Amino acid sequence: MQWETVIGLEIHTQLATCSKIFSGSSTAFGAAPNTQASLIDLAMPGVLPVLNRDAVRMAVRFGKAIDAQVAERSVFARKNYFYPDLPKGYQISQYELPIVGEGAVEIRLEDDVCKTVGVTRAHLEEDAGKSLHEDFQGLTGIDLNRAGTPLLEIVSEPDMRSAREAVAYAKKIYQIVTYIGICDGNMQEGSFRMDANVSIRPKGQAEFGTRAELKNINSFRFLEKAINFEVERQIEVLEDGGKVVQETRLYDANKDETRSMRSKEEANDYRYFPDPDLLPVEIDQAFIDEVVAEMPELPDARRARFEAGYGLSAYDADVLTSSRTQANYFETAAQIAGDAKLTANWVMGELAAALNKTGAEIDDSPVDAPALGQLVARISDNTISGKIAKDVFAAMWEGEGSADAVIEAKGLKQITDSGAIEALVDEVLAANPGQVENYRAADPAKQPKMLGFFVGQIMKKSQGKANPQQVNALLRQKLGA
Amino acid sequence: MHDKTLTQLAAAMSAGELSSVELTHLMLQRIAAQDAALNSFVSVTEEAALAQAKVADERRAAGDAGPLTGIPIAHKDIFCTQDVLTSCGSRMLENFIAPYDATVVANLQAAGAVMLGKTNMDEFAMGSSNETSYFGPVRNPWDTETVPGGSSGGSAAAVAARLCVAATGTDTGGSIRQPAALTGITGLKPTYGRCSRWGMVAFASSLDQAGPMTRSAEDAALMLAGMAGFDERDSTSAQRPVDDYAAALSNPVKGVRIGVVQEFMGEGLAAGVASSVTAALDELRRLGAEIVEVSLPNAGLSVPAYYVVAPAECSSNLARFDGVRYGHRCADPSDLEDLYKRSRSEGFGPEVKRRIMIGTYALSAGYYDAYYLKAQKVRQLIAKDFRQAFEQCDVIASPTTPDTAFRLGDKADDPVSMYLQDIYTIAVNLAGLPALSIPAPASGGMPVGLQLIGEVFDEARLLNVAHQLQSVTDWHQQAPAGFE
């Protein structure tokens, strides 16, 4: 039997507001437990929520970024269930009338095929607190710092047909929310959490199979693994003559498996109803216009501009615009360097490798964008060779100063004086008469490769400082004679 | 002195004939001597009251006094009061010391009012007799074998018995007006949104509203002015200035059209109450008011609609009382579920449990449309009924309750008959309108209430009509025997 996978994602993005969605408490991550929990976050008797305007603004910004309908009138509803880290006994969310309606994003798959994934809706809600099961000897600690942090839950259509498509979509949403500055994108801290609804059906069948919901996945790698595991599991169940049950499952990254959390029968009846403490959110055109006016350039537009404006390949433009910080870094560096293509190579090559090695974010790079731009400029103006530049970069990474300072201090300035280079060439040719003879006798097709020997000798003698283009030119001239 | 109204006492203090400390002392003495028979107070904050009275006298001496400065009042125990027990009449909050003041409390404190203590109430404001309180029932000073009404029964009894000059109450389905009627005082439920709900423990958020309970309409005007106003901490509070209620009191009633609700004058209304209400309406006619008949055709649906909406909201509002952060927690819970189940079954009384269960059911998947949604539609119909009635009149009149105070225990086992106590008051909450209850002539020696209902934010007119009636009658001046 040929099976087709059907995936829909629900993504919870924590909005980067200063204060919580219904209280004035700070949303900063990492404070001592319960130091950022006000009377409202503690659900003291008699307290009331007041909506944070910035959360609304950010939700609208997302809606406009994916070309979705922004609701003129949306309504907060209570989702009722008991849990110790849910202080009110209900979560304020949106149910029947969400703030953002239908939209779509385009994802690019590896073979450069594009696919449109529908977004069903996006709604505002509050995050819960955290239950801490360690360090309390059989008891549970409750930290309400996170309670009330604004979330935008982005719900997709079941449009994805593989784990890879799901990951591409999730990355696309991640790219958008970080680009438009509504989410800090810190996945370790839980700023971007994914639930995947996964089902399979015989290829060609129109109706969907029974789905399982995989909860709370906080990395793209785990998302791919969890979906792949789940698809295999469901195929096995069905091919063994069983039935997939509708349930919530948890992905265990350590064991690389999903396991059942609760079945449909055990699921809560959330008893949604409009929250009588909050008025409907009414959004007029002026507010939308204001939000649109402050919208930063979106990733797709920026990628197109990088291709057209800087002459970059589609691949390079795609990589460089994958995050707003990287794209900003590139643009700043390229402007100073004056050579966009060379700058792109450096950002995606040496810089990416160094960041990867140390695990640093591009924002915290020891070599900042202007510094890298200056280094690349020194390659372009022939002050140093690309090879020497790697040593300069390493020194800059270690904090030894700007490109110019390192070049000066280490005496790495390229030899471009043609007299000096000619002397070196002559010296090497004189020292290797046999090689010279072989070269001259060789098939012209093989000569370029043989030239490398002489270049290597000369570079060695000059400690890498001789200008390679000049060396090449002189060698060819003299050996050709 | 204790028999004087707020207005008279404010004048006496302003004339230097009386200090707040003296008056506060007097009231504290009366509470100590008389409240054992009534059980109207849950907490008496003697020390703090005297300290506040002293500050009030200093303010007055400094020329910084308003009409409420130095007036000893009591708060229903549903309002959070910093450092003072806020029990809501429940075992669940038997140990809950609020860490903050409700806006209504803070506003009155800023106006210089002195808090004598907190008054008894039906548990979480659910009840019409004050018998559901964990702290025991309140008795009606007019006949201590009868109930004072509820849920603001403690405030009503304390004001009627002259144990405080005025008190705050809350009204979700009649909880200010019904006890005011049964104890012979003036009680006003303002327009929804007129007083902030911040710090008022929620029963049914879309219906709850705070209001004054006083000995006259004139006093209510002063109290409401001190309580009302926009509050940025309550998204449902009204962003409109507070009217000058006192200034409007003296307007003539001549030409005001008063619409009597036909549906509320027939079956189910005690004959004595009907004739008292008719007498009060006759008096208004003599003052020049034009009495007309109006109809609220859907009013009969208001009790069933209310008993879906209010329990639905309460089932969610009371979910926070889970034994985790504050309030009652069962001993030695074996696990989380046990903690929830036992803390809540021990902490809540039977009426609260009944409403939580009704509300949970009404919101359940598959029932929501049939109950909650339908009830919301009924609300729209009732609001429309009122709009149409107000095309023919300026103020709507009716009895406040179907009968005078009933005996303790009489309806305790019959929830439906208890719920029908609020048959004339509930529609007002569903429509969000202002309404007050003032004394009509007593029936069989027991107080009767006349209800006046206004258009949204028309409190000034209600108080004006009530005050004009009280200017030519003495029904509101009667005191229960033993408490004169």
PDB file of N, CA and C in Angstrom, chain B residues 107 193-195 221-230 238-245 457 459-460:
ATOM      1  N   ASN B 107     -11.703  54.246  46.406  1.00  0.00           N
ATOM      2  CA  ASN B 107     -12.385  55.508  46.091  1.00  0.00           C
ATOM      3  C   ASN B 107     -13.069  56.088  47.321  1.00  0.00           C
ATOM      4  N   GLY B 193     -20.937  48.819  34.561  1.00  0.00           N
ATOM      5  CA  GLY B 193     -19.786  49.598  34.109  1.00  0.00           C
ATOM      6  C   GLY B 193     -19.615  50.942  34.809  1.00  0.00           C
ATOM      7  N   ARG B 194     -20.626  51.328  35.627  1.00  0.00           N
ATOM      8  CA  ARG B 194     -20.532  52.627  36.304  1.00  0.00           C
ATOM      9  C   ARG B 194     -19.510  52.593  37.446  1.00  0.00           C
ATOM     10  N   CYS B 195     -19.516  51.488  38.227  1.00  0.00           N
ATOM     11  CA  CYS B 195     -18.519  51.309  39.288  1.00  0.00           C
ATOM     12  C   CYS B 195     -17.538  50.226  38.843  1.00  0.00           C
ATOM     13  N   ALA B 221     -27.098  59.127  46.568  1.00  0.00           N
ATOM     14  CA  ALA B 221     -26.474  60.022  45.583  1.00  0.00           C
ATOM     15  C   ALA B 221     -25.045  60.365  46.010  1.00  0.00           C
ATOM     16  N   LEU B 222     -24.867  60.637  47.308  1.00  0.00           N
ATOM     17  CA  LEU B 222     -23.528  60.982  47.806  1.00  0.00           C
ATOM     18  C   LEU B 222     -22.600  59.768  47.753  1.00  0.00           C
ATOM     19  N   MET B 223     -23.122  58.616  48.159  1.00  0.00           N
ATOM     20  CA  MET B 223     -22.304  57.400  48.146  1.00  0.00           C
ATOM     21  C   MET B 223     -21.900  57.023  46.721  1.00  0.00           C
ATOM     22  N   LEU B 224     -22.875  57.050  45.807  1.00  0.00           N
ATOM     23  CA  LEU B 224     -22.562  56.645  44.428  1.00  0.00           C
ATOM     24  C   LEU B 224     -21.496  57.556  43.826  1.00  0.00           C
ATOM     25  N   ALA B 225     -21.612  58.858  44.113  1.00  0.00           N
ATOM     26  CA  ALA B 225     -20.613  59.795  43.599  1.00  0.00           C
ATOM     27  C   ALA B 225     -19.217  59.422  44.101  1.00  0.00           C
ATOM     28  N   GLY B 226     -19.156  58.873  45.318  1.00  0.00           N
ATOM     29  CA  GLY B 226     -17.864  58.474  45.878  1.00  0.00           C
ATOM     30  C   GLY B 226     -17.354  57.149  45.327  1.00  0.00           C
ATOM     31  N   MET B 227     -18.271  56.306  44.837  1.00  0.00           N
ATOM     32  CA  MET B 227     -17.876  54.968  44.384  1.00  0.00           C
ATOM     33  C   MET B 227     -17.570  54.911  42.895  1.00  0.00           C
ATOM     34  N   ALA B 228     -18.311  55.679  42.103  1.00  0.00           N
ATOM     35  CA  ALA B 228     -18.335  55.487  40.646  1.00  0.00           C
ATOM     36  C   ALA B 228     -17.130  56.099  39.955  1.00  0.00           C
ATOM     37  N   GLY B 229     -16.972  55.756  38.703  1.00  0.00           N
ATOM     38  CA  GLY B 229     -15.940  56.366  37.874  1.00  0.00           C
ATOM     39  C   GLY B 229     -15.195  55.346  37.046  1.00  0.00           C
ATOM     40  N   PHE B 230     -14.613  55.831  35.962  1.00  0.00           N
ATOM     41  CA  PHE B 230     -13.842  54.962  35.070  1.00  0.00           C
ATOM     42  C   PHE B 230     -12.604  54.452  35.787  1.00  0.00           C
ATOM     43  N   ALA B 238     -17.059  52.101  32.499  1.00  0.00           N
ATOM     44  CA  ALA B 238     -17.499  53.075  31.489  1.00  0.00           C
ATOM     45  C   ALA B 238     -16.597  54.301  31.470  1.00  0.00           C
ATOM     46  N   GLN B 239     -16.174  54.683  30.268  1.00  0.00           N
ATOM     47  CA  GLN B 239     -15.337  55.876  30.120  1.00  0.00           C
ATOM     48  C   GLN B 239     -16.231  57.086  29.930  1.00  0.00           C
ATOM     49  N   ARG B 240     -16.959  57.421  30.972  1.00  0.00           N
ATOM     50  CA  ARG B 240     -17.757  58.637  30.878  1.00  0.00           C
ATOM     51  C   ARG B 240     -17.792  59.278  32.254  1.00  0.00           C
ATOM     52  N   PRO B 241     -17.864  60.603  32.272  1.00  0.00           N
ATOM     53  CA  PRO B 241     -17.793  61.284  33.563  1.00  0.00           C
ATOM     54  C   PRO B 241     -18.969  60.907  34.462  1.00  0.00           C
ATOM     55  N   VAL B 242     -18.752  61.026  35.761  1.00  0.00           N
ATOM     56  CA  VAL B 242     -19.807  60.737  36.732  1.00  0.00           C
ATOM     57  C   VAL B 242     -20.707  61.976  36.830  1.00  0.00           C
ATOM     58  N   ASP B 243     -22.006  61.751  36.728  1.00  0.00           N
ATOM     59  CA  ASP B 243     -22.948  62.876  36.798  1.00  0.00           C
ATOM     60  C   ASP B 243     -22.993  63.479  38.203  1.00  0.00           C
ATOM     61  N   ASP B 244     -23.483  64.698  38.292  1.00  0.00           N
ATOM     62  CA  ASP B 244     -23.669  65.343  39.599  1.00  0.00           C
ATOM     63  C   ASP B 244     -25.031  64.913  40.147  1.00  0.00           C
ATOM     64  N   TYR B 245     -25.007  63.771  40.850  1.00  0.00           N
ATOM     65  CA  TYR B 245     -26.274  63.187  41.312  1.00  0.00           C
ATOM     66  C   TYR B 245     -26.983  64.099  42.326  1.00  0.00           C
ATOM     67  N   PHE B 457     -27.155  54.747  32.398  1.00  0.00           N
ATOM     68  CA  PHE B 457     -26.526  55.939  32.978  1.00  0.00           C
ATOM     69  C   PHE B 457     -27.530  57.022  33.372  1.00  0.00           C
ATOM     70  N   GLU B 459     -28.876  57.208  36.328  1.00  0.00           N
ATOM     71  CA  GLU B 459     -28.962  57.130  37.786  1.00  0.00           C
ATOM     72  C   GLU B 459     -29.468  58.435  38.390  1.00  0.00           C
ATOM     73  N   ALA B 460     -29.059  59.555  37.800  1.00  0.00           N
ATOM     74  CA  ALA B 460     -29.435  60.858  38.372  1.00  0.00           C
ATOM     75  C   ALA B 460     -30.950  61.012  38.404  1.00  0.00           C
TER      76      ALA B 460
END
